[in-house]
C-alpha positions as YAML, in Angstrom:
chain: A
units: angstrom
residues:
- id: 1
  name: MET
  ca: [-38.89, 42.13, -19.87]
- id: 2
  name: ARG
  ca: [-37.97, 38.95, -21.73]
- id: 3
  name: LEU
  ca: [-37.84, 38.57, -25.50]
- id: 4
  name: LEU
  ca: [-39.03, 35.34, -27.12]
- id: 5
  name: VAL
  ca: [-38.54, 34.67, -30.83]
- id: 6
  name: ASN
  ca: [-41.14, 32.58, -32.68]
- id: 7
  name: ILE
  ca: [-40.50, 31.11, -36.13]
- id: 8
  name: ASP
  ca: [-43.24, 29.36, -38.09]
- id: 9
  name: VAL
  ca: [-42.11, 26.22, -39.91]
- id: 10
  name: PRO
  ca: [-44.20, 23.83, -42.04]
- id: 11
  name: ASP
  ca: [-42.56, 20.74, -40.54]
- id: 12
  name: LEU
  ca: [-41.38, 20.80, -36.93]
- id: 13
  name: GLU
  ca: [-38.88, 17.92, -37.21]
- id: 14
  name: THR
  ca: [-37.23, 19.48, -40.26]
- id: 15
  name: GLY
  ca: [-37.11, 22.84, -38.47]
- id: 16
  name: ILE
  ca: [-35.49, 21.35, -35.37]
- id: 17
  name: ALA
  ca: [-32.96, 19.45, -37.48]
- id: 18
  name: PHE
  ca: [-32.03, 22.59, -39.45]
- id: 19
  name: TYR
  ca: [-31.62, 24.96, -36.49]
- id: 20
  name: GLU
  ca: [-29.67, 22.41, -34.43]
- id: 21
  name: ALA
  ca: [-27.32, 21.73, -37.35]
- id: 22
  name: ALA
  ca: [-27.01, 25.32, -38.59]
- id: 23
  name: LEU
  ca: [-26.48, 27.03, -35.22]
- id: 24
  name: PRO
  ca: [-25.37, 26.00, -31.73]
- id: 25
  name: LEU
  ca: [-29.00, 25.48, -30.66]
- id: 26
  name: LYS
  ca: [-30.61, 22.44, -29.04]
- id: 27
  name: CYS
  ca: [-34.25, 21.48, -28.64]
- id: 28
  name: SER
  ca: [-34.84, 21.64, -24.89]
- id: 29
  name: ARG
  ca: [-38.52, 20.72, -24.81]
- id: 30
  name: ARG
  ca: [-41.72, 20.41, -26.79]
- id: 31
  name: LEU
  ca: [-44.86, 22.30, -25.89]
- id: 32
  name: PHE
  ca: [-48.54, 22.48, -26.81]
- id: 33
  name: ASN
  ca: [-49.04, 18.82, -27.67]
- id: 34
  name: GLY
  ca: [-45.78, 18.70, -29.64]
- id: 35
  name: THR
  ca: [-46.61, 21.58, -32.00]
- id: 36
  name: VAL
  ca: [-43.93, 23.92, -30.59]
- id: 37
  name: ALA
  ca: [-40.22, 23.25, -30.02]
- id: 38
  name: GLU
  ca: [-38.21, 25.35, -27.61]
- id: 39
  name: LEU
  ca: [-34.60, 25.81, -28.73]
- id: 40
  name: ARG
  ca: [-31.89, 26.97, -26.33]
- id: 41
  name: GLY
  ca: [-28.32, 28.12, -26.85]
- id: 42
  name: ALA
  ca: [-28.90, 31.76, -27.80]
- id: 43
  name: SER
  ca: [-29.31, 34.77, -25.53]
- id: 44
  name: THR
  ca: [-33.09, 34.55, -25.94]
- id: 45
  name: GLY
  ca: [-35.54, 31.70, -26.28]
- id: 46
  name: LEU
  ca: [-36.27, 30.59, -29.83]
- id: 47
  name: TYR
  ca: [-39.50, 28.70, -30.50]
- id: 48
  name: LEU
  ca: [-40.39, 26.83, -33.68]
- id: 49
  name: LEU
  ca: [-44.14, 26.71, -34.30]
- id: 50
  name: ALA
  ca: [-45.60, 24.04, -36.58]
- id: 51
  name: GLU
  ca: [-47.83, 25.94, -39.02]
- id: 52
  name: ALA
  ca: [-48.85, 24.52, -42.39]
- id: 53
  name: ASP
  ca: [-48.14, 26.36, -45.63]
- id: 54
  name: ASP
  ca: [-50.96, 28.53, -46.98]
- id: 55
  name: THR
  ca: [-52.79, 28.73, -43.63]
- id: 56
  name: LEU
  ca: [-54.26, 31.97, -42.36]
- id: 57
  name: ALA
  ca: [-51.58, 33.92, -40.47]
- id: 58
  name: VAL
  ca: [-53.30, 37.30, -39.98]
- id: 59
  name: PRO
  ca: [-57.07, 36.81, -40.16]
- id: 60
  name: ARG
  ca: [-58.15, 40.49, -40.24]
- id: 61
  name: ALA
  ca: [-55.78, 41.18, -43.15]
- id: 62
  name: ASN
  ca: [-56.37, 37.84, -44.89]
- id: 63
  name: VAL
  ca: [-52.60, 37.17, -44.94]
- id: 64
  name: ARG
  ca: [-51.59, 33.56, -45.51]
- id: 65
  name: ARG
  ca: [-48.31, 31.81, -44.64]
- id: 66
  name: SER
  ca: [-45.86, 31.14, -47.43]
- id: 67
  name: TYR
  ca: [-42.59, 29.28, -47.09]
- id: 68
  name: ARG
  ca: [-41.16, 30.46, -50.40]
- id: 69
  name: ARG
  ca: [-38.37, 33.01, -49.92]
- id: 70
  name: HIS
  ca: [-40.09, 36.10, -48.58]
- id: 71
  name: TRP
  ca: [-39.18, 39.46, -47.15]
- id: 72
  name: THR
  ca: [-40.24, 40.85, -43.82]
- id: 73
  name: PRO
  ca: [-39.07, 44.00, -42.05]
- id: 74
  name: VAL
  ca: [-38.21, 41.86, -39.00]
- id: 75
  name: HIS
  ca: [-35.43, 39.29, -39.19]
- id: 76
  name: LEU
  ca: [-32.92, 37.56, -36.92]
- id: 77
  name: ASP
  ca: [-29.22, 38.38, -36.56]
- id: 78
  name: PHE
  ca: [-27.04, 35.72, -34.96]
- id: 79
  name: GLU
  ca: [-23.76, 36.99, -33.50]
- id: 80
  name: VAL
  ca: [-20.95, 34.48, -34.13]
- id: 81
  name: ASP
  ca: [-17.26, 34.24, -33.24]
- id: 82
  name: ASP
  ca: [-16.12, 33.03, -36.68]
- id: 83
  name: ILE
  ca: [-18.27, 34.11, -39.62]
- id: 84
  name: ASP
  ca: [-16.64, 31.79, -42.17]
- id: 85
  name: GLU
  ca: [-17.14, 28.77, -39.91]
- id: 86
  name: ALA
  ca: [-20.73, 29.83, -39.18]
- id: 87
  name: ILE
  ca: [-21.51, 30.18, -42.90]
- id: 88
  name: ALA
  ca: [-20.07, 26.73, -43.59]
- id: 89
  name: ARG
  ca: [-22.14, 25.21, -40.78]
- id: 90
  name: ALA
  ca: [-25.36, 26.95, -41.83]
- id: 91
  name: THR
  ca: [-25.04, 26.15, -45.54]
- id: 92
  name: ALA
  ca: [-24.16, 22.52, -44.80]
- id: 93
  name: ALA
  ca: [-27.42, 22.36, -42.83]
- id: 94
  name: GLY
  ca: [-29.41, 23.71, -45.78]
- id: 95
  name: ALA
  ca: [-29.23, 27.52, -45.53]
- id: 96
  name: LEU
  ca: [-28.77, 29.54, -48.70]
- id: 97
  name: GLN
  ca: [-26.09, 32.26, -48.64]
- id: 98
  name: GLU
  ca: [-27.69, 35.18, -50.46]
- id: 99
  name: GLY
  ca: [-24.71, 37.46, -50.94]
- id: 100
  name: PRO
  ca: [-21.06, 37.95, -50.11]
- id: 101
  name: ILE
  ca: [-19.74, 38.77, -46.66]
- id: 102
  name: GLU
  ca: [-19.77, 42.54, -46.20]
- id: 103
  name: ASP
  ca: [-17.13, 44.33, -44.15]
- id: 104
  name: PHE
  ca: [-17.84, 47.45, -42.10]
- id: 105
  name: ALA
  ca: [-15.99, 49.44, -39.42]
- id: 106
  name: TRP
  ca: [-18.02, 47.58, -36.76]
- id: 107
  name: GLY
  ca: [-17.51, 44.08, -38.19]
- id: 108
  name: ARG
  ca: [-18.73, 41.63, -40.83]
- id: 109
  name: ILE
  ca: [-22.20, 40.50, -41.94]
- id: 110
  name: VAL
  ca: [-23.68, 37.99, -44.36]
- id: 111
  name: THR
  ca: [-27.31, 37.39, -45.34]
- id: 112
  name: LEU
  ca: [-28.76, 33.88, -45.59]
- id: 113
  name: SER
  ca: [-32.16, 32.20, -45.68]
- id: 114
  name: ASP
  ca: [-33.32, 29.05, -43.95]
- id: 115
  name: PRO
  ca: [-35.04, 26.18, -45.83]
- id: 116
  name: PHE
  ca: [-38.42, 27.76, -45.01]
- id: 117
  name: GLY
  ca: [-37.79, 31.10, -46.73]
- id: 118
  name: HIS
  ca: [-36.96, 33.09, -43.59]
- id: 119
  name: GLY
  ca: [-34.01, 35.47, -43.98]
- id: 120
  name: PHE
  ca: [-31.38, 35.85, -41.28]
- id: 121
  name: CYS
  ca: [-27.92, 37.33, -40.86]
- id: 122
  name: LEU
  ca: [-24.70, 36.15, -39.29]
- id: 123
  name: LEU
  ca: [-22.69, 38.94, -37.65]
- id: 124
  name: ARG
  ca: [-19.14, 39.13, -36.35]
- id: 125
  name: PHE
  ca: [-18.45, 42.30, -34.36]
- id: 126
  name: ASN
  ca: [-14.91, 43.74, -34.17]
- id: 127
  name: GLY
  ca: [-15.50, 45.15, -30.69]
- id: 128
  name: GLY
  ca: [-18.71, 46.13, -29.03]
- id: 129
  name: VAL
  ca: [-22.12, 45.94, -30.66]
- id: 130
  name: TYR
  ca: [-22.01, 48.21, -33.76]
- id: 131
  name: GLU
  ca: [-18.93, 49.99, -32.39]
- id: 132
  name: GLY
  ca: [-17.71, 52.46, -35.02]
- id: 133
  name: ALA
  ca: [-21.09, 52.65, -36.78]
- id: 134
  name: GLU
  ca: [-21.54, 56.37, -36.08]
...
């Protein structure tokens, strides 16, 4: 099974520019008449989907898209080698750091949001994935 990650953005060019500047990702191709950008450089494919603000996202529930800061129970964690360097890169690209770096037995984590209101975390593991989190 393969995992693909899709992120709605109101402006595809701005989305590509942010994710290429904030993370070591590169737009590898455009799909569906230029409305989707495929980004490579992570362990899974990341796709930016051009979707206008306030458009219907879930028709049967009448849920509309909003690009203000929002919460969702699903978010992205990007594993990085140097969390301080990754924060500097992401914030220089337009991300908002939403709290201090937190230290745990397994490593370090910080919460940010992209310019479109989507939350994400940067993680730096000390060893294996969540090693020492028992």
